[in-house]
Short mmCIF file of C-alpha atoms in Angstrom, two decimals:
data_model
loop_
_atom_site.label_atom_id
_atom_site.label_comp_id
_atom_site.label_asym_id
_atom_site.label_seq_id
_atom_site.Cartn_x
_atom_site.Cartn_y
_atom_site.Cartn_z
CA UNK A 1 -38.56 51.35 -44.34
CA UNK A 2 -35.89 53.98 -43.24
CA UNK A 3 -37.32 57.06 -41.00
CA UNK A 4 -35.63 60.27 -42.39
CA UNK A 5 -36.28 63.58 -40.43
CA UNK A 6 -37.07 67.06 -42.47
CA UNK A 7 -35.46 70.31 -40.77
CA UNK A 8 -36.88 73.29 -42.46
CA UNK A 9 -35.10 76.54 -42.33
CA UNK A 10 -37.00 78.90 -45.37
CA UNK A 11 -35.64 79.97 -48.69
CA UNK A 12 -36.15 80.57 -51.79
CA UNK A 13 -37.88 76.61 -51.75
CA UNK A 14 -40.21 77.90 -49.02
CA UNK A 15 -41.10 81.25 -51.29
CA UNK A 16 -44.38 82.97 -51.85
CA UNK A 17 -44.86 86.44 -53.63
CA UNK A 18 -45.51 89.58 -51.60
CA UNK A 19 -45.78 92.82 -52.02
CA UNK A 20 -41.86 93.14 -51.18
CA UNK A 21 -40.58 90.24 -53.21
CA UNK A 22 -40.51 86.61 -52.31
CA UNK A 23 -40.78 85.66 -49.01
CA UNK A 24 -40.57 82.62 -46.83
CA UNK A 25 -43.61 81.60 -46.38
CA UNK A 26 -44.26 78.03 -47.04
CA UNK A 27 -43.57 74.86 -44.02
CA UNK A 28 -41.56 71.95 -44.43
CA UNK A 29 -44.98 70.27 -44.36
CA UNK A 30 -46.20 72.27 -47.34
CA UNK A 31 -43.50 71.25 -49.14
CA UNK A 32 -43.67 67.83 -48.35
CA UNK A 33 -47.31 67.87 -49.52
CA UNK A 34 -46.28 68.90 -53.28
CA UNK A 35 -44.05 65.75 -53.74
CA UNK A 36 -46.28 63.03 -54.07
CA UNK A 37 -43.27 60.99 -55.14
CA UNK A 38 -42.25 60.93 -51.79
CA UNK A 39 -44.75 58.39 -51.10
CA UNK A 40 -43.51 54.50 -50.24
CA UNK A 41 -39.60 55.71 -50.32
CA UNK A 42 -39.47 56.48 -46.80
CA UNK A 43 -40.76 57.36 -43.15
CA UNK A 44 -40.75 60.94 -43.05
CA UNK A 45 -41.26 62.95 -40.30
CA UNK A 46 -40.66 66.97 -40.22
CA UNK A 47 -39.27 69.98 -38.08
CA UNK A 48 -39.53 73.57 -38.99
CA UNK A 49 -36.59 75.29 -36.59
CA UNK A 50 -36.67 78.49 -39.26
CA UNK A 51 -38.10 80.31 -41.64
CA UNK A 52 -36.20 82.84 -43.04
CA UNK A 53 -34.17 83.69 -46.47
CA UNK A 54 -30.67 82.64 -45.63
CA UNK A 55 -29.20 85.77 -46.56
CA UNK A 56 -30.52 86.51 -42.78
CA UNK A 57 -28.31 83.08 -41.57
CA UNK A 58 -26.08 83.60 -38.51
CA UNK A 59 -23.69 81.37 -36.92
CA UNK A 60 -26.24 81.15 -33.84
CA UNK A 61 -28.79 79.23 -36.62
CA UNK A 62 -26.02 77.15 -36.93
CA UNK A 63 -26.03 76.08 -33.85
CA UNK A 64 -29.16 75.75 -33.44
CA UNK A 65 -29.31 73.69 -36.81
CA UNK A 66 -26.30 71.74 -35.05
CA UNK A 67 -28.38 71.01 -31.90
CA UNK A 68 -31.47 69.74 -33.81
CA UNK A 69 -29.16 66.63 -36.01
CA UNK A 70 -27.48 65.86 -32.84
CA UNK A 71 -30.57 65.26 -30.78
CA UNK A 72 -32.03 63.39 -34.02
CA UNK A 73 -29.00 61.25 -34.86
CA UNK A 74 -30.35 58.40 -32.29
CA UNK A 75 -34.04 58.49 -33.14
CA UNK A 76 -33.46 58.63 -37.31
CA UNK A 77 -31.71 57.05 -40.29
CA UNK A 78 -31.07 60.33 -41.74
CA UNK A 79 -31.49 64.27 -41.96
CA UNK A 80 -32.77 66.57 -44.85
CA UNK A 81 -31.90 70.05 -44.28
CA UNK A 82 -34.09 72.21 -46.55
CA UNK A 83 -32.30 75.76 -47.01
CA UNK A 84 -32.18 79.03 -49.35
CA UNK A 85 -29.09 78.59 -51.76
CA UNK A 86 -27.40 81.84 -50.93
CA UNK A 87 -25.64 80.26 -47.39
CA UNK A 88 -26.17 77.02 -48.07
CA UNK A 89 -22.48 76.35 -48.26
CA UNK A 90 -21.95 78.28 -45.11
CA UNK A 91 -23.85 76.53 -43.14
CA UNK A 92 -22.83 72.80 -44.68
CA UNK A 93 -19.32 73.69 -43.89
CA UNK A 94 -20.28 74.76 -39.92
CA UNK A 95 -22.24 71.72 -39.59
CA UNK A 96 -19.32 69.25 -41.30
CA UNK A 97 -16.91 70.89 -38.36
CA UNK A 98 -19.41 70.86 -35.20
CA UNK A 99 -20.97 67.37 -36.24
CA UNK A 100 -17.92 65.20 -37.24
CA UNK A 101 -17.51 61.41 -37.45
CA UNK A 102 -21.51 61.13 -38.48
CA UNK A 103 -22.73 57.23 -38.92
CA UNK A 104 -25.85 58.82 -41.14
CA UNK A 105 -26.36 61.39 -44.01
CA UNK A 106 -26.68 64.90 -42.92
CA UNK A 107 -28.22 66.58 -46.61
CA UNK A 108 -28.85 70.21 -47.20
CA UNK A 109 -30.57 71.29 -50.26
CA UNK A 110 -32.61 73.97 -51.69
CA UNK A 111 -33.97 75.32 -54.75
CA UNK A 112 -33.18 78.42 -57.57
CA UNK A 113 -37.13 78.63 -57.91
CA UNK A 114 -40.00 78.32 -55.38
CA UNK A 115 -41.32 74.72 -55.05
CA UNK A 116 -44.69 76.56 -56.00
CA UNK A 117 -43.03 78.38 -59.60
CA UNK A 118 -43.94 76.42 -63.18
CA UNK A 119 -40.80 74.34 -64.02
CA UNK A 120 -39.42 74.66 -60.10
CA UNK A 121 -36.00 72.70 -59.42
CA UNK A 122 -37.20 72.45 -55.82
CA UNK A 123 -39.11 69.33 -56.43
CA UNK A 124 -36.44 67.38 -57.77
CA UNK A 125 -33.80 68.37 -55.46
CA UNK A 126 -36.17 67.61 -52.66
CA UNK A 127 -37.02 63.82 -54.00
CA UNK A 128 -33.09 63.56 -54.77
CA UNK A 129 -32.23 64.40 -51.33
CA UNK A 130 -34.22 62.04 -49.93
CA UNK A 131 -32.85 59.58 -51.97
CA UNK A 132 -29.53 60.20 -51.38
CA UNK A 133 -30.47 60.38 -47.17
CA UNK A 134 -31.87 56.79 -47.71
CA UNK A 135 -28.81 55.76 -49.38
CA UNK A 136 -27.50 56.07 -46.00
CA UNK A 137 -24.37 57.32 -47.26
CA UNK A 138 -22.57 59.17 -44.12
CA UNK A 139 -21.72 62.69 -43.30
CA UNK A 140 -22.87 66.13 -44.62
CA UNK A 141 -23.91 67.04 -48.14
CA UNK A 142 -25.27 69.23 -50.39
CA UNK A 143 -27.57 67.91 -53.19
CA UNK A 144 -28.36 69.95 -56.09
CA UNK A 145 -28.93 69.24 -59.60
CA UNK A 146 -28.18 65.54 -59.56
CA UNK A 147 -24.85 66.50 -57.89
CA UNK A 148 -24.00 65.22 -54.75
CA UNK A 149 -21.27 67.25 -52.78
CA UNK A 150 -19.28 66.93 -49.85
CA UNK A 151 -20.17 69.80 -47.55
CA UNK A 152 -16.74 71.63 -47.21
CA UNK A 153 -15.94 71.58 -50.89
CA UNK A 154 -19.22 72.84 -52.22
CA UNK A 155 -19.87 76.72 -53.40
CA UNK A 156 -23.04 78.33 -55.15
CA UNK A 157 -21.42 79.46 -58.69
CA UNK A 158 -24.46 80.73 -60.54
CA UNK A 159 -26.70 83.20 -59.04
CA UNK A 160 -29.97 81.61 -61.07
CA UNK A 161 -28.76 78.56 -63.20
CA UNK A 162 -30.01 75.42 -61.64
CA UNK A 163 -26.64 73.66 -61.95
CA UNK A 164 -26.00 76.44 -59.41
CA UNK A 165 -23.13 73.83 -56.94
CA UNK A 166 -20.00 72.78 -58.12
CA UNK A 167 -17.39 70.71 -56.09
CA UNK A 168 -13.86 73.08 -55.54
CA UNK A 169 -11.02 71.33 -55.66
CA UNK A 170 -12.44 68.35 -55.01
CA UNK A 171 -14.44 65.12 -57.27
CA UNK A 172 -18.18 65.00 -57.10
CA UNK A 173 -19.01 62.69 -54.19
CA UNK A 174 -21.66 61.06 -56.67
CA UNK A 175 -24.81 61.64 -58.63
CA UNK A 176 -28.52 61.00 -58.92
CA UNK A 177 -29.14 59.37 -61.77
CA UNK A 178 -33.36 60.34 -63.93
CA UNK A 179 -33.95 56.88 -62.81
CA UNK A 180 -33.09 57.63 -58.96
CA UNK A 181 -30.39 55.24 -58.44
CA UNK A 182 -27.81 57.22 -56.33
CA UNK A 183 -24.02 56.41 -57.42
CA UNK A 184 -21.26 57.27 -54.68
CA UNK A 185 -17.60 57.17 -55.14
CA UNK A 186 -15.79 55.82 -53.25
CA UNK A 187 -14.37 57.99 -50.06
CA UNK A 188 -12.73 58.32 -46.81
CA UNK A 189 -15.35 57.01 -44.26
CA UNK A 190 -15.20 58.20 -40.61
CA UNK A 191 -14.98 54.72 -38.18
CA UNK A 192 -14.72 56.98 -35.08
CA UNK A 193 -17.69 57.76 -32.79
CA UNK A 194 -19.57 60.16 -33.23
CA UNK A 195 -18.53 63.44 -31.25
CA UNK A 196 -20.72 66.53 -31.53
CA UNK A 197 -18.79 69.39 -30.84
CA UNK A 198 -21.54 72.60 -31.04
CA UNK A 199 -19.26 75.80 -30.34
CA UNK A 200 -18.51 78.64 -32.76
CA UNK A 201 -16.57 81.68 -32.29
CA UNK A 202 -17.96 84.23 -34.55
CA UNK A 203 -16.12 87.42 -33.59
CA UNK A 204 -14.19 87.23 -36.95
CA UNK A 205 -14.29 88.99 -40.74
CA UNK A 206 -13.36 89.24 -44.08
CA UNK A 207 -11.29 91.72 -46.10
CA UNK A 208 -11.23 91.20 -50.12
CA UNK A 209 -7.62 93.39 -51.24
CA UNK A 210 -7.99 95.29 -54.28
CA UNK A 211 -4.75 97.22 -55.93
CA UNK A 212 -4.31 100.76 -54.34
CA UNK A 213 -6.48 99.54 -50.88
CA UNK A 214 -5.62 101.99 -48.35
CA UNK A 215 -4.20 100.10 -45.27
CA UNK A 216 -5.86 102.35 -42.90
CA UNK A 217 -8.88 99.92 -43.37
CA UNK A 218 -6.74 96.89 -42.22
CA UNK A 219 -5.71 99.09 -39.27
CA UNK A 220 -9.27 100.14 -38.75
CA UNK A 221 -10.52 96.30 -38.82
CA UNK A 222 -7.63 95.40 -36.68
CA UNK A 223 -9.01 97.90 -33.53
CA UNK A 224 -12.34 96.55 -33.71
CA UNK A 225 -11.53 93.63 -31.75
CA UNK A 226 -11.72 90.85 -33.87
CA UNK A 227 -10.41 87.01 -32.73
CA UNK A 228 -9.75 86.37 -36.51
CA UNK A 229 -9.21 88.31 -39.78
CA UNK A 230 -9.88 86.60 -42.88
CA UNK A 231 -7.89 88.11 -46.30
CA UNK A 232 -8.91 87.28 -49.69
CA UNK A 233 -5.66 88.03 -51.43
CA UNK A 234 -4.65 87.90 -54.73
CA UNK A 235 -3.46 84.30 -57.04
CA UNK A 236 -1.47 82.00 -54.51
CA UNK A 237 -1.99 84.56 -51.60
CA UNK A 238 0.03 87.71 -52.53
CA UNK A 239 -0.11 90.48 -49.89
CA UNK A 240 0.96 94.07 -50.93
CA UNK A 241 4.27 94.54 -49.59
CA UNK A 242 5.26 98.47 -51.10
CA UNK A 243 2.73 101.07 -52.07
CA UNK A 244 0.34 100.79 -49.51
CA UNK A 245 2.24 98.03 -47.78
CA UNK A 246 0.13 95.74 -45.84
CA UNK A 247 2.78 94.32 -43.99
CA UNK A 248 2.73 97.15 -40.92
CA UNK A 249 -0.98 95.48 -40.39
CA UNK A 250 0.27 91.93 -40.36
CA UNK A 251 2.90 92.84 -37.83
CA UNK A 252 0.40 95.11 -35.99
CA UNK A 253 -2.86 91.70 -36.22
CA UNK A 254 0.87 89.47 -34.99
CA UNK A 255 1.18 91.74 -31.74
CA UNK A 256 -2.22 91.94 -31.12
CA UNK A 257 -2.84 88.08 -31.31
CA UNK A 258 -5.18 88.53 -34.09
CA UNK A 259 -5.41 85.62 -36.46
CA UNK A 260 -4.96 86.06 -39.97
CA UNK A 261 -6.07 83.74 -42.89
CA UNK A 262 -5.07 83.98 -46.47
CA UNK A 263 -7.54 82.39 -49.06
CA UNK A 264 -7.66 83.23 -52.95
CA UNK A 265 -9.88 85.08 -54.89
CA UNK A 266 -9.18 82.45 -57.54
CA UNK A 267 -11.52 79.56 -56.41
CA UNK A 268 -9.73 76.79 -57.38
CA UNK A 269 -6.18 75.83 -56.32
CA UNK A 270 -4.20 76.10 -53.30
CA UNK A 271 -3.06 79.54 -51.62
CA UNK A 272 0.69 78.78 -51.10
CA UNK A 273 3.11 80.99 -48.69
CA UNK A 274 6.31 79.59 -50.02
CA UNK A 275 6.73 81.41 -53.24
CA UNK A 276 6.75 84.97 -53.98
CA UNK A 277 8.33 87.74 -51.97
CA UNK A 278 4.82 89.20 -51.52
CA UNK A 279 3.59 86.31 -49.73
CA UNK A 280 6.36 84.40 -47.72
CA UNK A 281 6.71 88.02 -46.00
CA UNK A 282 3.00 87.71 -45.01
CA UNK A 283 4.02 84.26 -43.57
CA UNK A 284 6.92 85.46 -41.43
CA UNK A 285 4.27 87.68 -40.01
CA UNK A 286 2.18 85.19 -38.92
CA UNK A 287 -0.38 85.03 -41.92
CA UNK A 288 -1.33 81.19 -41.93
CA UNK A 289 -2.56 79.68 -45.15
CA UNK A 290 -6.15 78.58 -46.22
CA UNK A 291 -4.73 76.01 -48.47
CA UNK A 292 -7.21 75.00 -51.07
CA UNK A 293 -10.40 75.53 -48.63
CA UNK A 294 -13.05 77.31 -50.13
CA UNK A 295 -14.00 80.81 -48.35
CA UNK A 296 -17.17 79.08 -46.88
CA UNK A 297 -15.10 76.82 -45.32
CA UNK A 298 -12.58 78.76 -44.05
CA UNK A 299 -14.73 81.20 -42.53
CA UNK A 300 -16.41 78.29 -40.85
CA UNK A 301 -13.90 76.53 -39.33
CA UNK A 302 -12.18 79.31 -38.14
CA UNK A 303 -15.00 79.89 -36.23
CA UNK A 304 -14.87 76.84 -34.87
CA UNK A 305 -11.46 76.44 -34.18
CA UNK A 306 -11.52 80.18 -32.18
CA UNK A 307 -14.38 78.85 -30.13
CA UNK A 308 -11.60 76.55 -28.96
CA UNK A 309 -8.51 78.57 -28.61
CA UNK A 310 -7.41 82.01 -29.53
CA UNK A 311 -3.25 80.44 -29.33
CA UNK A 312 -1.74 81.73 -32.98
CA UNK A 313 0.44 78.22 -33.54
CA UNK A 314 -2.62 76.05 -31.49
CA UNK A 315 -5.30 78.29 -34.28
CA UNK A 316 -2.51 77.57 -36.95
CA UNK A 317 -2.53 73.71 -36.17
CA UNK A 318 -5.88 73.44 -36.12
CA UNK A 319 -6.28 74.97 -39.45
CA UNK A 320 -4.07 73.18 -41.38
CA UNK A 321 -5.58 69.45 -39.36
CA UNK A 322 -7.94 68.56 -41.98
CA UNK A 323 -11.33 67.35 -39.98
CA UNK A 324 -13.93 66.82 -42.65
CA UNK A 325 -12.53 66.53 -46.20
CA UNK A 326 -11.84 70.23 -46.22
CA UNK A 327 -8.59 70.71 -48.18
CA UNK A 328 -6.32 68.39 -50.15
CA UNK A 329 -3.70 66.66 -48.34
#
């Protein structure tokens, strides 16, 4: 029988009422308690290294999330992350860069309702985790709904629908089936050795344009030190370049040696320099592209690429090496 470990981090899962709204309250052992199912699948053994609503995640919980699979990796045959829904992508992506080249399944999941709330998702998701950690399938996931997703593609869509992750730009990994049988796809396996590689830079932010932005915010952004700007521009990565030209800032983040990302605020499809005068201007600047990486994920690994060098065309290399099924080659 397969020995899967239980990290608990909080969320809505790990809910109770109080007087100022749900709260996490709950262990991983309480949890483990309501899901009698649970019994005869596996060994489980559990961890609580948080307890908070992930809105309050930081990149250091990463870490320390990081820290806590590595140490497992030898001693277990798999890792269920229980987490609130609201970062969960965040922190899938971190962990897919800082934990490459896994042998065993890394899966986060959560819940839209407490695990103590009538009709509660968290039950299921729970049980279908574990099933899909037992599966031994390798890397890091997020389960959800019956969905099984690979960690840098996945994004919360729906605020309270249960069906709340979808896949961007990328297929479904697999599925739980009502029965339990877990179906993978087929998918490019890691053969290398495992490498943990815990750092994070995360001295970086985001800006979202919107038409008429003044770029005295850019310029403000720009002298607060920042490693790494992140822009959420419009379609394929259009950058104002007249009224309110942003292009002073890019030359000004350039000089400075301040990185500067372009994702979409579409979520699906690519960002793509090459096209329109409004964004192959941003690219002579020194804008590099997020391709078709989620923001999660781009926020993520730039993180993790800063915490290894602050070199624009060494930052620019990195982002555009595909580590962990991030973007479409």
């Amino acid at each position: 029988m397969k020995h899967i470990l239980m990290l608990s981090t909080g969320g809505t899962i790990a809910s109770e009422p109080t007087d100022h709204g749900l709260s996490p309250e709950l262990s991983g052992n309480d949890l483990l308690a309501l899901i009698p199912e649970l019994e005869g699948l596996c060994r489980i053994s559990c961890k609580e290294i948080l307890n908070i609503d992930s809105s309050n995640m930081q990149p250091e919980h990463w870490i320390r999330m990081a820290h806590a699979v590595s140490e497992a990796q030898d001693a277990y045959d798999g890792i269920v992350i229980t987490h609130g829904t609201d970062t969960m992508a965040y922190s899938a992506s971190a962990l897919s860069f800082m934990l490459q080249n896994l042998q065993k399944p890394i899966i986060l999941t959560g819940s839209q309702l407490s695990i103590t709330e009538e009709g509660t998702d968290g039950k299921r998701n729970i049980l279908d985790a574990f099933r899909t950690a037992v599966s031994g399938i390798p890397g890091v996931f997020i389960v959800f709904c019956g969905r099984i997703l690979c960690g840098t593609r996945a994004k919360k869509m729906y605020t309270k629908d249960f069906d709340a992750f979808h896949s961007i730009n990328a297929e479904d990994i697999g599925r739980i089936r009502e029965d339990g049988t877990v179906e993978v796809k087929d998918f490019p396996r890691q053969i290398k050795d495992f490498q943990p590689d815990i750092r994070l830079n995360p001295n970086i932010c985001t800006l979202t344009l919107l038409p008429g932005m003044d770029p005295k915010l850019f310029d403000t952004v720009l002298d607060l030190g920042y490693d790494g700007i992140i822009l959420e521009a419009f379609g394929c990565g259009g950058i104002p370049n007249q009224e309110r030209s942003l292009l002073p800032c890019l030359k000004k983040a350039q000089e400075k040696g301040v990185i500067v990302v372009i994702v979409s605020q579409c979520p699906y499809e690519a960002v793509d320099l090459t096209i329109y005068d409004v964004n192959v201007q941003a690219a002579r600047l020194g804008a590099v592209s997020g391709l078709d990486m989620t923001l999660e994920t781009v926020t993520a690994k730039l993180m993790w690429v800063l915490a290894h060098t602050i070199e624009p065309e060494t930052v620019k290399t990195m982002m555009h090496t595909c580590y962990a099924g991030e973007f479409t080659i």
